[in-house]
């Protein structure tokens, strides 16, 4: 089933590949650096801020840094650390700084290197993405693991499920060749959040039309800023999951130091199972983000679009559920065997994922920040299946059992011949379509001791599933089946030509249309009061409102 180009495909082509560097105030971070030796203090600063520092050992030897404690911007923390020293900071890009001595140096504080000895320069820093994931674990009240965008981009994968399988403790179940359902520590009863919000959807593998969770295979991986997996609950959770909670995060304008634009185009050649050949599909994503200072404060806008196409083709043989025959072929023996087996099952089709993110942030003052976000997603799966199921009929005296016996004294069939068997040939054509829209408004105020946050959101989810299946039967006078440890290794028929359409009769026709819509409006209000006591770090209070219809 083909569809006209989506809005995402047309809009992405309008983005230019460019990168504009601009230095802007970085988001505030938590610092705890005691006063003392400046060499040690600079190392602690680099680890806590994520800023790369370059400095000469001779320039900082013998100097003491000031204590830095509390939540503040990295630039302000570095200035406070170096206060009272003859050092100044020279910026080198958006996330690097060089510490040098001022031109006027006190004569009593000038360490001199030995004649001819090279000056020692230390570069102090950490990998930005590793530090970001580590800090999310360090400062979260719950026990979490995280993966960030840079790590996701380095690995192949079209959807979010394939990204989260790299997080310890997360297991992903594949569905038609791609990641689908997931479990946390082996428990599938887990919750999915989008930017910390519940967005109801459907689970493709279960055939849902109004489930409690979004399906991770719907998300293009190119939209992700990161994924957090909480393996324990916190007091702010409205309702958690038995295994844990998975929070999918999208990018925000203030995530970037300045203005950024990029366009990524990739083609993937899918080599499918024999009989389906190979096809190539494109994955395209574009991002534009800009932040600037105005008389009304700092503003930021971001647009992130992604389109991902993929195809699949696989074949499988499948043994059907077992049955027990008490008096097998008049032998008086109880024998366990499958009711039949699928042979030559072929699944093929294609997926289309389109995602859209628009975000706005405004910081009118250092203590106030506001934002507005829109998230849109369209997912379509076209699926075709052809299979033949041979059902075993009346057992004959030609059979062989495995040597070992079951607990009830019966045996398992190793090979046998059956009379009056049946083959059902089934064809399936179907598609799954899901559309999600999420609107999110919020803000935060804080003075370093008290922090208040407010948020209101609304989401619409529409699910459209259709399926058409038809089948025909053919009578098989004689069929032999051999089993190898439960897996069918050989099936042969005689007495009928299964390639002749005249030997088939119509069996059934099935048509299903399963549609569902869901709407949710939510509001939250939270406050955090810092106590900084040895026994109590902070006190949190909150209020929640959820209205859900489907």
XYZ file of N, CA, C and O in Angstrom, residues 220-312:
372
model
N 10.922 7.290 15.710
C 12.202 7.331 15.000
C 13.333 7.663 15.975
O 13.225 8.572 16.799
N 14.426 6.928 15.899
C 15.531 7.137 16.834
C 16.159 8.509 16.671
O 16.771 9.033 17.610
N 16.006 9.129 15.493
C 16.642 10.429 15.246
C 16.024 11.559 16.068
O 16.594 12.654 16.148
N 14.866 11.352 16.675
C 14.227 12.395 17.476
C 14.679 12.385 18.929
O 14.300 13.275 19.689
N 15.473 11.411 19.325
C 15.758 11.219 20.737
C 16.885 12.113 21.231
O 17.928 12.243 20.591
N 16.671 12.714 22.408
C 17.767 13.325 23.158
C 18.351 12.304 24.127
O 19.522 12.389 24.494
N 17.548 11.334 24.518
C 18.014 10.299 25.427
C 16.850 9.492 25.960
O 15.672 9.817 25.735
N 17.180 8.420 26.649
C 16.184 7.551 27.269
C 16.646 7.248 28.689
O 17.803 6.871 28.906
N 15.749 7.431 29.654
C 16.022 7.102 31.049
C 15.171 5.901 31.448
O 13.978 5.857 31.154
N 15.791 4.946 32.113
C 15.073 3.771 32.604
C 15.151 3.769 34.127
O 16.223 3.586 34.699
N 14.016 4.008 34.773
C 13.942 4.005 36.237
C 13.522 2.616 36.696
O 12.461 2.114 36.306
N 14.363 2.012 37.531
C 14.085 0.661 38.008
C 13.484 0.670 39.414
O 13.333 -0.377 40.026
N 13.179 1.853 39.912
C 12.486 1.989 41.190
C 11.545 3.177 41.082
O 11.660 3.996 40.172
N 10.622 3.291 41.989
C 9.625 4.359 41.951
C 10.083 5.553 42.772
O 10.934 5.454 43.648
N 9.499 6.708 42.469
C 9.722 7.910 43.265
C 8.374 8.479 43.682
O 7.333 8.114 43.122
N 8.393 9.394 44.649
C 7.144 9.921 45.188
C 6.326 10.705 44.188
O 5.122 10.851 44.344
N 6.956 11.219 43.116
C 6.235 12.014 42.130
C 5.522 11.206 41.074
O 4.811 11.762 40.245
N 5.693 9.894 41.088
C 5.041 9.053 40.087
C 3.559 8.918 40.402
O 3.172 8.591 41.518
N 2.723 9.156 39.376
C 1.291 8.928 39.548
C 1.012 7.440 39.615
O 0.298 6.938 40.475
N 1.580 6.740 38.676
C 1.386 5.298 38.599
C 2.599 4.711 37.902
O 2.927 5.095 36.777
N 3.300 3.821 38.541
C 4.498 3.243 37.966
C 4.228 1.908 37.303
O 3.086 1.477 37.159
N 5.306 1.245 36.885
C 5.204 -0.083 36.308
C 5.847 -1.094 37.227
O 6.731 -0.761 38.030
N 5.417 -2.338 37.110
C 5.958 -3.378 37.968
C 7.455 -3.547 37.730
O 8.238 -3.702 38.663
N 7.874 -3.510 36.464
C 9.293 -3.628 36.154
C 10.041 -2.324 36.294
O 11.209 -2.304 36.668
N 9.388 -1.212 36.006
C 10.026 0.096 36.074
C 9.354 1.052 35.105
O 8.268 0.781 34.571
N 9.996 2.186 34.874
C 9.464 3.227 34.005
C 10.525 3.637 32.995
O 11.680 3.858 33.357
N 10.129 3.742 31.736
C 11.033 4.164 30.667
C 10.573 5.521 30.162
O 9.430 5.676 29.723
N 11.450 6.521 30.258
C 11.120 7.885 29.855
C 11.902 8.251 28.595
O 13.130 8.282 28.601
N 11.172 8.529 27.509
C 11.779 8.937 26.236
C 11.827 10.454 26.200
O 10.808 11.123 26.369
N 13.034 11.004 25.974
C 13.209 12.461 25.976
C 13.544 12.964 24.575
O 14.359 12.372 23.873
N 12.899 14.070 24.178
C 13.226 14.727 22.919
C 14.069 15.978 23.205
O 14.184 16.426 24.341
N 14.655 16.540 22.157
C 15.578 17.662 22.324
C 14.843 18.965 22.612
O 13.702 19.157 22.200
N 15.539 19.875 23.314
C 15.048 21.207 23.646
C 16.054 22.262 23.167
O 17.247 21.974 23.042
N 15.604 23.497 22.886
C 16.528 24.527 22.379
C 17.707 24.795 23.307
O 18.843 24.970 22.847
N 17.478 24.815 24.628
C 18.557 25.137 25.558
C 19.516 23.959 25.768
O 20.476 24.075 26.523
N 19.263 22.818 25.077
C 20.232 21.732 25.102
C 21.484 22.077 24.312
O 22.525 21.450 24.492
N 21.376 23.054 23.431
C 22.483 23.430 22.562
C 23.092 24.749 23.037
O 22.389 25.624 23.552
N 24.398 24.891 22.834
C 25.110 26.085 23.293
C 24.705 27.318 22.504
O 24.644 28.409 23.040
N 24.478 27.154 21.222
C 24.133 28.314 20.400
C 23.145 27.924 19.327
O 22.151 27.251 19.590
N 23.424 28.329 18.090
C 22.555 28.005 16.965
C 23.120 26.810 16.216
O 24.317 26.731 15.967
N 22.252 25.893 15.852
C 22.669 24.670 15.181
C 21.637 24.277 14.139
O 20.438 24.400 14.374
N 22.132 23.837 12.981
C 21.255 23.266 11.963
C 21.979 22.093 11.326
O 23.180 22.159 11.076
N 21.274 21.008 11.104
C 21.897 19.879 10.432
C 20.865 19.072 9.677
O 19.665 19.111 9.966
N 21.350 18.369 8.673
C 20.533 17.501 7.846
C 21.274 16.187 7.675
O 22.464 16.179 7.352
N 20.608 15.070 7.915
C 21.222 13.753 7.782
C 20.386 12.910 6.832
O 19.163 12.824 6.976
N 21.044 12.299 5.863
C 20.388 11.439 4.888
C 21.126 10.104 4.861
O 22.352 10.079 4.733
N 20.394 9.029 4.988
C 21.002 7.697 5.030
C 20.144 6.726 4.246
O 18.919 6.839 4.219
N 20.790 5.802 3.574
C 20.081 4.750 2.866
C 20.485 3.396 3.415
O 21.676 3.142 3.624
N 19.524 2.526 3.645
C 19.793 1.183 4.158
C 19.302 0.161 3.155
O 18.148 0.204 2.719
N 20.188 -0.763 2.771
C 19.828 -1.850 1.869
C 19.475 -3.082 2.699
O 20.313 -3.605 3.437
N 18.239 -3.512 2.601
C 17.744 -4.648 3.376
C 17.822 -5.908 2.515
O 17.140 -6.011 1.489
N 18.649 -6.842 2.933
C 18.752 -8.133 2.268
C 17.891 -9.129 3.031
O 18.227 -9.543 4.139
N 16.789 -9.482 2.416
C 15.772 -10.255 3.129
C 15.921 -11.746 2.866
O 16.840 -12.186 2.180
N 15.007 -12.522 3.419
C 15.056 -13.979 3.285
C 14.898 -14.371 1.823
O 14.356 -13.610 1.007
N 15.389 -15.556 1.447
C 15.261 -16.015 0.057
C 13.817 -15.922 -0.434
O 12.878 -16.308 0.250
N 13.667 -15.377 -1.639
C 12.349 -15.194 -2.219
C 11.855 -13.770 -2.140
O 10.928 -13.388 -2.868
N 12.461 -12.947 -1.261
C 12.029 -11.558 -1.111
C 13.042 -10.561 -1.658
O 12.743 -9.361 -1.739
N 14.248 -11.006 -1.987
C 15.227 -10.141 -2.617
C 15.803 -9.106 -1.662
O 15.917 -9.324 -0.457
N 16.151 -7.945 -2.219
C 16.742 -6.843 -1.446
C 16.130 -5.530 -1.911
O 15.881 -5.334 -3.108
N 15.889 -4.652 -0.951
C 15.347 -3.326 -1.269
C 16.032 -2.277 -0.392
O 16.491 -2.577 0.704
N 16.056 -1.061 -0.890
C 16.704 0.043 -0.182
C 15.651 1.059 0.245
O 14.755 1.404 -0.537
N 15.768 1.525 1.483
C 14.875 2.551 1.998
C 15.703 3.675 2.625
O 16.805 3.455 3.119
N 15.136 4.881 2.601
C 15.855 6.073 3.077
C 15.428 6.430 4.496
O 14.283 6.203 4.898
N 16.380 6.983 5.234
C 16.118 7.572 6.544
C 16.669 9.005 6.504
O 17.854 9.217 6.221
N 15.802 9.967 6.764
C 16.155 11.384 6.645
C 15.746 12.097 7.927
O 14.662 11.863 8.467
N 16.627 12.950 8.430
C 16.276 13.742 9.610
C 16.904 15.118 9.497
O 17.964 15.289 8.878
N 16.239 16.098 10.061
C 16.754 17.460 10.060
C 16.451 18.150 11.370
O 15.419 17.879 12.007
N 17.344 19.016 11.794
C 17.181 19.745 13.049
C 17.645 21.180 12.877
O 18.694 21.436 12.263
N 16.875 22.103 13.393
C 17.291 23.505 13.477
C 16.998 24.009 14.874
O 15.886 23.834 15.392
N 17.991 24.594 15.520
C 17.825 25.138 16.861
C 18.568 26.459 16.958
O 19.692 26.597 16.444
N 17.944 27.424 17.614
C 18.586 28.719 17.808
C 18.168 29.300 19.152
O 17.019 29.169 19.564
N 19.116 29.922 19.823
C 18.833 30.636 21.060
C 19.559 31.967 21.019
O 20.667 32.078 20.497
N 18.905 32.987 21.559
C 19.486 34.321 21.512
C 18.962 35.143 22.687
O 17.919 34.838 23.274
N 19.707 36.194 23.028
C 19.340 37.099 24.114
C 18.640 38.322 23.549
O 19.070 38.904 22.544
N 17.539 38.721 24.201
C 16.783 39.896 23.817
C 16.523 40.735 25.067
O 16.889 40.348 26.182
N 15.873 41.854 24.867
C 15.515 42.686 26.012
C 14.524 42.016 26.926
O 14.400 42.373 28.102
N 13.808 41.000 26.412
C 12.819 40.282 27.218
C 13.393 39.016 27.831
O 12.665 38.240 28.437
N 14.695 38.784 27.658
C 15.319 37.588 28.211
C 15.873 36.693 27.111
O 15.934 37.065 25.935
N 16.260 35.489 27.481
C 16.829 34.543 26.516
C 15.720 33.696 25.919
O 14.860 33.179 26.627
N 15.741 33.552 24.578
C 14.746 32.785 23.855
C 15.418 31.642 23.112
O 16.593 31.738 22.720
N 14.668 30.579 22.879
C 15.181 29.458 22.108
C 14.066 28.776 21.346
O 12.956 28.600 21.867
N 14.335 28.388 20.096
C 13.370 27.653 19.286
C 14.072 26.446 18.687
O 15.281 26.477 18.425
N 13.309 25.393 18.456
C 13.865 24.165 17.883
C 12.799 23.482 17.038
O 11.623 23.411 17.418
N 13.230 22.981 15.882
C 12.399 22.137 15.024
C 13.213 20.901 14.683
O 14.353 21.001 14.231
N 12.631 19.746 14.900
C 13.308 18.473 14.637
C 12.334 17.562 13.901
O 11.249 17.278 14.408
N 12.710 17.146 12.683
C 11.866 16.305 11.850
C 12.622 15.034 11.489
O 13.845 15.056 11.324
N 11.906 13.945 11.347
C 12.555 12.687 10.998
C 11.598 11.809 10.209
O 10.394 11.756 10.491
N 12.153 11.135 9.203
C 11.418 10.129 8.449
C 12.304 8.895 8.346
O 13.487 8.995 8.017
N 11.743 7.732 8.636
C 12.499 6.486 8.556
C 11.649 5.435 7.854
O 10.527 5.158 8.278
N 12.178 4.884 6.776
C 11.513 3.801 6.067
C 12.311 2.519 6.207
O 13.543 2.541 6.248
N 11.630 1.402 6.294
C 12.302 0.107 6.395
C 11.411 -0.967 5.793
O 10.190 -0.783 5.649
N 12.013 -2.092 5.410
C 11.270 -3.229 4.855
C 11.707 -4.490 5.582
O 12.743 -4.520 6.251
N 10.922 -5.547 5.458
C 11.267 -6.820 6.080
C 10.747 -7.951 5.213
O 9.760 -7.801 4.480
